Amino acid sequence: MIGAGRVAQVHLGNLKQMKDIKVKTICDIFAEDSWKERFSVENVTKEAADIFNDPEIDAVFICTPTDTHTDLTIQAANAGKHIFCEKPVGTEEASILDAYHAVLANNVKFQTGFNRRFDKSHEKVKLEAASQAIGERHILKITSRDPEPPNIDYVKRSGGIFMDMMIHDFDMARFMMDDEVEEVFTYGNSLVDPEIGAAGDVDTAIVSLKFKNGAMGVIDNSRKAVYGYDQRIEVFGEKGMLQSLNQPDYHVNRYTAQSVEAGTPKYFFLERYQDAFFNEEVAFFDSIRQDQPTKCSFKDGIMAIRIAEAAKKSLETGEKVAVNLEIK
Amino acid sequence: MIGAGRVAQVHLGNLKQMKDIKVKTICDIFAEDSWKERFSVENVTKEAADIFNDPEIDAVFICTPTDTHTDLTIQAANAGKHIFCEKPVGTEEASILDAYHAVLANNVKFQTGFNRRFDKSHEKVKLEAASQAIGERHILKITSRDPEPPNIDYVKRSGGIFMDMMIHDFDMARFMMDDEVEEVFTYGNSLVDPEIGAAGDVDTAIVSLKFKNGAMGVIDNSRKAVYGYDQRIEVFGEKGMLQSLNQPDYHVNRYTAQSVEAGTPKYFFLERYQDAFFNEEVAFFDSIRQDQPTKCSFKDGIMAIRIAEAAKKSLETGEKVAVNLEIK
Amino acid sequence: MIGAGRVAQVHLGNLKQMKDIKVKTICDIFAEDSWKERFSVENVTKEAADIFNDPEIDAVFICTPTDTHTDLTIQAANAGKHIFCEKPVGTEEASILDAYHAVLANNVKFQTGFNRRFDKSHEKVKLEAASQAIGERHILKITSRDPEPPNIDYVKRSGGIFMDMMIHDFDMARFMMDDEVEEVFTYGNSLVDPEIGAAGDVDTAIVSLKFKNGAMGVIDNSRKAVYGYDQRIEVFGEKGMLQSLNQPDYHVNRYTAQSVEAGTPKYFFLERYQDAFFNEEVAFFDSIRQDQPTKCSFKDGIMAIRIAEAAKKSLETGEKVAVNLEIK
Amino acid sequence: MIGAGRVAQVHLGNLKQMKDIKVKTICDIFAEDSWKERFSVENVTKEAADIFNDPEIDAVFICTPTDTHTDLTIQAANAGKHIFCEKPVGTEEASILDAYHAVLANNVKFQTGFNRRFDKSHEKVKLEAASQAIGERHILKITSRDPEPPNIDYVKRSGGIFMDMMIHDFDMARFMMDDEVEEVFTYGNSLVDPEIGAAGDVDTAIVSLKFKNGAMGVIDNSRKAVYGYDQRIEVFGEKGMLQSLNQPDYHVNRYTAQSVEAGTPKYFFLERYQDAFFNEEVAFFDSIRQDQPTKCSFKDGIMAIRIAEAAKKSLETGEKVAVNLEIK
């Protein structure tokens, strides 16, 4: 485990529950010896090399800040370790491609951490759509809204709403439609918090998508939905429609003289996607054990970044922007 | 139209919209000449005989107080008029059977005014259940709650909750299960308004039902559901379950930080069963025109009364009570 | 009543049920004498002038083909008749403005036939949104899909999907947000039927909207939703979200070993918006009687056309298009 | 841990995830040495005394067949161990009271394993009801249906549907109404499987409940709901209604030309009540640590048995049966 922040701790908690999986070493620049006990691991280190050089270690989780991803990926790949890498897979095109080629050259598994692909309900929609349950797919709609904005410091170093938040939806778009997004058009504004606008970012955005095979889609994001974490996906097609719905915190109805009150959506992403995190880890290990391609490839990680960059450019230019689909 | 009270006016309003149907005469003990214009009818009279003796009139609607139903039915039948009679079809066993035989002897159509049979959603459940969509039927559940209790004067002359209110549910029970209720057990209490208890009635009741073919059921009634007119039916069987659900006043959701609020059920029975009233009238005329049995027979009217009487007796005795299924 | 096609007949059926409203004359180029009986009216004519010259007539319904709307409006206004005009209010900018000024000059009421404003659930969302129930409005989402495409002949003379179908949604957008749409961007394609594409139209479209006050929205249309007439509106804001939901044909759930099946949305627009048509007519007469502005003005009719034109131009040019908001 | 069957293994799995909780010894008549590794415990034994005599052990889970519960409870209590005991707490009145008094005399904690009290949604309904959110409680409705019947051998030694299955609902009834059930009336039949009837049991039952303070209720059970594990609770009162709803396996809707299909309820009780099992264990340990009464007392365990016995007797006699509310 490289990195020991919030998402790393989610992975650590899950891995501990898995038989046959042992987390041997945690690497973090703030590592302390006391972590051995805290996380029940054998080694704690500040040097990633201690992991790459350890012949006992088969796979690494890269959960560090984004700008370190490609460098760590290259080292891990060269050391022959399988790689689970948090999103985004990198920051700059050139180094991302270097990392991509290092993974190919060393023939190690690489899974991008788009956990939503492993949510049971989203996955069901994908599987039914892919099996033509609704015929040809015509329209994709994704609504994705956070319960509250991150603090402004995080916003400033987040890479912006498209790279930090909507990147998940761009991946969902490709996943749900089994097709590439070839063009986007963006409207965005800072309606939630003017400070976000002052920081050069937006907190509310609608991105229209044009898919390669002629279908179209739309994603809307807001940094603040007071009613909770709003996560809905709709795939509309020739023969019907599939929806992945919000999941209420309580399955309770209260009838009063004024209204029928149901539970609000689960509020926090860790609660909403608790199982998804677990499932993506299991899938990663399965792909290693069975020597199968991972279910969320390096290419998937790259394409989501490309769409995020196009969406951002569209906001800046006020024009539709083509997505670079080629990976050399 | 014999009687000009609330339900009579519902029928009048609907009949006016039907092509080929003309309401010629209204009879009511409080009849006034001004009603000709008010209801757009040719004649207004205090004498039912004016209707029975009018050769132009083919059918009558009996919407008078219950204790007059059998007498009017007998006169109408003897005059060869087809009869639509509001529920309950009568008050005393002997006169009810007299009326029943008069209808048979004169070979006129007779439809009991159990409007709920003609509600589109209830009817769909019935049709699917009858077509074995859920296999053998095992359990019936009916919830039926009024938005507010009638005034205490009405309660006193209503015949009690079983004859006035739950009688609809007893009919639904037979309708939904295509089977006779042969035994009942009742719990009841006055929880809504002690005055109702003081008047010798209950305002809250649960009646368990035993069907002839071995299935079972339960009906719960309350005179006061603050959230509106609660009308739910559930048929559970070997291969599944069918539910007729409440119908909201507004198809609107409001998400707030506290809850997701949906619309309450339609509040008033005339609004909830607006279409059902219309449909039952159309069905009545269709059965006359096509010389087919009515969709809610005299026998249906009698059996619901028998169950209501048994339910009342069970409450009084604290024992289960068999329903008299024989009609001589 | 000028015009006697499908929507005219809807109005005729409703008006017949209203006390104090009398439809005196029907004008249509195919008028036949037998219509007097068929529609229960006094006069049938092929000459609209017979209506404009009749001093007994207070108001006219213009339900003719769109290209006659402005000319009839001008004649009616000059004759001092109040005007209910089906959408779109006209085809060409210049004549529309002429008609607009004729209405202003003659001080007659003019209501544009955007019936959806008068749907009880949509209206509730509007009223709550306007009363700040969800604070500032940030995102509007409208999904509007027909159950099946019109025949290709109709498509060819319809003015295209934006002017014929999405125009309702453009009006809803302004209505729900109490704000002007100042810019649009369109993706569209013919995915349902290649013949529609061959006719120069699209059958599937997503239009992104930019509102004057900074909010944003998106409308998606399809000419064919096999599950019925899909009509959903969502307004998301600072303090919550309001949704107007689809309304099922049956309020029935069927539970089987495979799934829980609920009713599909009402299939046909006349059934879905039955009450809305009735309510818009009542509102029109109320605004005349009470000398109040109509609830859907001429300007509302014009602005929806302007947005439709911009959406079409965006599709053609591949660029965002500003909406002309000025009415001179 | 005494017993190592299905439910014991559920507890073992959960306890392993809790910090500060260590399962030291497993006792089972079929115990094997290999279980040490399998369950990661220090000791495996066939002698419960090894547990009772171990001063390091603070608390025991009794998960053995019902007829051993009271004897083990007495030994555990006399050894000063806190006790978590699966339901039913015993089989015979006299020994149950002996065990009850042993627990009191030794002042150890005792929690009855009615896991449903710890389901988040059920608990929310209880808390709101208890806080008078719907005013006085008038009607309780519980539907509880298994996805499929147990095998006939299990049925024969299960104690019958009331003691084995509906006992959970009897506990829920007392929990939800904060009141005692003082009388019951039962209808039951074997409609699912004639073999169950031949074994002297029923597979379908409706039990009406009379509460001490005047409210009433009804529970329906079926051994076979093809659509899954049906678990619904409804509390209706003076000022509204609370419902704990079924929880779908997938939060997915599929719209087709025929229907809108949603997910069926979670199929298996271990999946449906996964969190409830975990929560009841945490609550047990909390009550020990904080020296507070357990949230499901020995008395709760006894009263549910008393109601089950009365329900069974009502079925046998065809009469309502009073519940013995006194515990001496």
Short mmCIF file of N, CA and C in Angstrom, two decimals, chain B residues 83-154:
data_model
loop_
_atom_site.label_atom_id
_atom_site.label_comp_id
_atom_site.label_asym_id
_atom_site.label_seq_id
_atom_site.Cartn_x
_atom_site.Cartn_y
_atom_site.Cartn_z
N ILE B 83 -82.48 -2.10 -12.47
CA ILE B 83 -82.21 -1.43 -11.20
C ILE B 83 -80.72 -1.34 -10.89
N PHE B 84 -80.30 -0.11 -10.61
CA PHE B 84 -78.99 0.11 -10.02
C PHE B 84 -79.27 0.55 -8.59
N CYS B 85 -78.80 -0.23 -7.60
CA CYS B 85 -79.12 0.07 -6.21
C CYS B 85 -77.86 0.32 -5.41
N GLU B 86 -77.84 1.44 -4.70
CA GLU B 86 -76.69 1.73 -3.85
C GLU B 86 -76.59 0.69 -2.73
N LYS B 87 -75.41 0.56 -2.19
CA LYS B 87 -75.17 -0.39 -1.09
C LYS B 87 -75.53 0.27 0.23
N PRO B 88 -75.90 -0.46 1.27
CA PRO B 88 -76.26 -1.88 1.24
C PRO B 88 -77.62 -2.06 0.55
N VAL B 89 -77.83 -3.23 0.00
CA VAL B 89 -79.07 -3.42 -0.77
C VAL B 89 -80.31 -3.46 0.12
N GLY B 90 -80.13 -3.54 1.43
CA GLY B 90 -81.29 -3.51 2.32
C GLY B 90 -80.85 -3.63 3.76
N THR B 91 -81.83 -3.71 4.65
CA THR B 91 -81.47 -3.78 6.06
C THR B 91 -81.89 -5.10 6.71
N GLU B 92 -83.02 -5.65 6.26
CA GLU B 92 -83.49 -6.88 6.91
C GLU B 92 -83.52 -8.06 5.95
N GLU B 93 -83.06 -9.16 6.47
CA GLU B 93 -82.95 -10.40 5.70
C GLU B 93 -84.21 -10.72 4.89
N ALA B 94 -85.36 -10.70 5.57
CA ALA B 94 -86.58 -11.15 4.90
C ALA B 94 -86.91 -10.25 3.72
N SER B 95 -86.88 -8.95 3.94
CA SER B 95 -87.26 -8.05 2.84
C SER B 95 -86.21 -8.08 1.74
N ILE B 96 -84.96 -8.29 2.11
CA ILE B 96 -83.91 -8.39 1.08
C ILE B 96 -84.19 -9.58 0.17
N LEU B 97 -84.56 -10.71 0.79
CA LEU B 97 -84.86 -11.90 -0.03
C LEU B 97 -86.10 -11.67 -0.89
N ASP B 98 -87.08 -10.96 -0.33
CA ASP B 98 -88.26 -10.61 -1.15
C ASP B 98 -87.85 -9.81 -2.38
N ALA B 99 -87.02 -8.83 -2.14
CA ALA B 99 -86.57 -7.99 -3.26
C ALA B 99 -85.78 -8.83 -4.26
N TYR B 100 -84.93 -9.68 -3.74
CA TYR B 100 -84.12 -10.55 -4.59
C TYR B 100 -85.02 -11.39 -5.50
N HIS B 101 -86.06 -11.97 -4.90
CA HIS B 101 -86.95 -12.82 -5.70
C HIS B 101 -87.78 -12.00 -6.68
N ALA B 102 -88.14 -10.78 -6.30
CA ALA B 102 -88.89 -9.92 -7.22
C ALA B 102 -88.04 -9.62 -8.46
N VAL B 103 -86.74 -9.38 -8.24
CA VAL B 103 -85.83 -9.11 -9.36
C VAL B 103 -85.74 -10.34 -10.27
N LEU B 104 -85.56 -11.50 -9.64
CA LEU B 104 -85.49 -12.75 -10.43
C LEU B 104 -86.76 -12.98 -11.21
N ALA B 105 -87.89 -12.82 -10.52
CA ALA B 105 -89.19 -13.12 -11.12
C ALA B 105 -89.47 -12.22 -12.32
N ASN B 106 -89.04 -10.96 -12.22
CA ASN B 106 -89.34 -10.02 -13.30
C ASN B 106 -88.22 -9.95 -14.34
N ASN B 107 -87.17 -10.72 -14.07
CA ASN B 107 -86.09 -10.81 -15.05
C ASN B 107 -85.53 -9.44 -15.45
N VAL B 108 -85.37 -8.58 -14.44
CA VAL B 108 -84.73 -7.28 -14.72
C VAL B 108 -83.28 -7.34 -14.23
N LYS B 109 -82.48 -6.47 -14.81
CA LYS B 109 -81.09 -6.39 -14.36
C LYS B 109 -81.03 -5.71 -13.00
N PHE B 110 -80.11 -6.14 -12.17
CA PHE B 110 -79.91 -5.50 -10.87
C PHE B 110 -78.42 -5.38 -10.62
N GLN B 111 -77.97 -4.19 -10.39
CA GLN B 111 -76.54 -4.00 -10.07
C GLN B 111 -76.40 -3.34 -8.71
N THR B 112 -75.57 -3.96 -7.86
CA THR B 112 -75.29 -3.37 -6.56
C THR B 112 -74.17 -2.35 -6.70
N GLY B 113 -74.31 -1.24 -5.99
CA GLY B 113 -73.38 -0.12 -6.19
C GLY B 113 -72.05 -0.24 -5.47
N PHE B 114 -71.38 -1.36 -5.64
CA PHE B 114 -70.02 -1.46 -5.11
C PHE B 114 -69.05 -0.91 -6.16
N ASN B 115 -68.87 0.38 -6.11
CA ASN B 115 -68.12 1.07 -7.15
C ASN B 115 -66.67 0.62 -7.26
N ARG B 116 -66.10 0.15 -6.13
CA ARG B 116 -64.65 -0.14 -6.15
C ARG B 116 -64.29 -1.26 -7.13
N ARG B 117 -65.26 -2.14 -7.40
CA ARG B 117 -65.00 -3.18 -8.42
C ARG B 117 -64.62 -2.58 -9.76
N PHE B 118 -64.99 -1.32 -9.97
CA PHE B 118 -64.81 -0.71 -11.28
C PHE B 118 -63.64 0.26 -11.30
N ASP B 119 -62.89 0.27 -10.21
CA ASP B 119 -61.64 1.05 -10.20
C ASP B 119 -60.64 0.31 -11.08
N LYS B 120 -60.00 1.05 -11.95
CA LYS B 120 -59.10 0.47 -12.96
C LYS B 120 -57.99 -0.37 -12.33
N SER B 121 -57.39 0.12 -11.25
CA SER B 121 -56.27 -0.60 -10.64
C SER B 121 -56.75 -1.82 -9.86
N HIS B 122 -57.80 -1.66 -9.07
CA HIS B 122 -58.35 -2.82 -8.36
C HIS B 122 -58.75 -3.91 -9.37
N GLU B 123 -59.40 -3.46 -10.44
CA GLU B 123 -59.89 -4.41 -11.44
C GLU B 123 -58.73 -5.16 -12.10
N LYS B 124 -57.64 -4.44 -12.31
CA LYS B 124 -56.47 -5.09 -12.92
C LYS B 124 -55.94 -6.19 -11.99
N VAL B 125 -55.88 -5.90 -10.70
CA VAL B 125 -55.44 -6.92 -9.74
C VAL B 125 -56.38 -8.12 -9.80
N LYS B 126 -57.66 -7.85 -9.80
CA LYS B 126 -58.64 -8.93 -9.86
C LYS B 126 -58.45 -9.79 -11.12
N LEU B 127 -58.31 -9.12 -12.25
CA LEU B 127 -58.20 -9.87 -13.50
C LEU B 127 -56.93 -10.70 -13.53
N GLU B 128 -55.84 -10.13 -13.06
CA GLU B 128 -54.59 -10.90 -13.05
C GLU B 128 -54.68 -12.07 -12.07
N ALA B 129 -55.25 -11.80 -10.90
CA ALA B 129 -55.39 -12.87 -9.91
C ALA B 129 -56.29 -13.99 -10.47
N ALA B 130 -57.37 -13.60 -11.09
CA ALA B 130 -58.31 -14.59 -11.61
C ALA B 130 -57.70 -15.39 -12.76
N SER B 131 -56.74 -14.78 -13.44
CA SER B 131 -56.10 -15.50 -14.55
C SER B 131 -54.90 -16.30 -14.07
N GLN B 132 -54.80 -16.46 -12.75
CA GLN B 132 -53.74 -17.31 -12.18
C GLN B 132 -52.34 -16.73 -12.35
N ALA B 133 -52.27 -15.41 -12.50
CA ALA B 133 -50.94 -14.78 -12.64
C ALA B 133 -50.07 -15.05 -11.43
N ILE B 134 -50.70 -15.24 -10.27
CA ILE B 134 -49.90 -15.55 -9.08
C ILE B 134 -50.27 -16.93 -8.54
N GLY B 135 -50.81 -17.76 -9.39
CA GLY B 135 -51.17 -19.13 -8.97
C GLY B 135 -52.32 -19.11 -7.97
N GLU B 136 -52.36 -20.12 -7.14
CA GLU B 136 -53.40 -20.18 -6.10
C GLU B 136 -53.26 -18.99 -5.17
N ARG B 137 -54.39 -18.43 -4.78
CA ARG B 137 -54.37 -17.28 -3.87
C ARG B 137 -54.39 -17.74 -2.42
N HIS B 138 -53.46 -17.25 -1.62
CA HIS B 138 -53.34 -17.71 -0.21
C HIS B 138 -53.78 -16.68 0.82
N ILE B 139 -53.36 -15.44 0.62
CA ILE B 139 -53.61 -14.40 1.63
C ILE B 139 -54.14 -13.15 0.95
N LEU B 140 -55.20 -12.60 1.52
CA LEU B 140 -55.73 -11.31 1.06
C LEU B 140 -55.57 -10.28 2.16
N LYS B 141 -55.06 -9.12 1.81
CA LYS B 141 -54.97 -8.03 2.79
C LYS B 141 -55.60 -6.77 2.22
N ILE B 142 -56.53 -6.22 2.96
CA ILE B 142 -57.15 -4.96 2.54
C ILE B 142 -57.00 -3.93 3.65
N THR B 143 -56.47 -2.79 3.29
CA THR B 143 -56.45 -1.65 4.22
C THR B 143 -57.35 -0.58 3.65
N SER B 144 -58.25 -0.12 4.48
CA SER B 144 -59.23 0.85 4.01
C SER B 144 -59.50 1.82 5.16
N ARG B 145 -59.04 3.05 4.96
CA ARG B 145 -59.15 4.03 6.05
C ARG B 145 -59.67 5.35 5.48
N ASP B 146 -60.64 5.89 6.17
CA ASP B 146 -61.20 7.17 5.75
C ASP B 146 -60.32 8.31 6.24
N PRO B 147 -60.37 9.44 5.55
CA PRO B 147 -59.55 10.58 6.00
C PRO B 147 -60.06 11.19 7.31
N GLU B 148 -61.38 11.16 7.51
CA GLU B 148 -61.90 11.66 8.77
C GLU B 148 -63.27 11.03 9.03
N PRO B 149 -63.65 10.93 10.30
CA PRO B 149 -64.91 10.27 10.60
C PRO B 149 -66.10 11.13 10.17
N PRO B 150 -67.20 10.50 9.84
CA PRO B 150 -68.41 11.27 9.55
C PRO B 150 -68.88 11.92 10.85
N ASN B 151 -69.83 12.85 10.77
CA ASN B 151 -70.32 13.43 12.01
C ASN B 151 -71.08 12.36 12.80
N ILE B 152 -71.21 12.62 14.09
CA ILE B 152 -71.72 11.59 15.00
C ILE B 152 -73.18 11.23 14.69
N ASP B 153 -73.94 12.16 14.14
CA ASP B 153 -75.32 11.85 13.77
C ASP B 153 -75.34 10.80 12.65
N TYR B 154 -74.47 11.01 11.69
CA TYR B 154 -74.38 10.02 10.62
C TYR B 154 -73.97 8.67 11.17
#
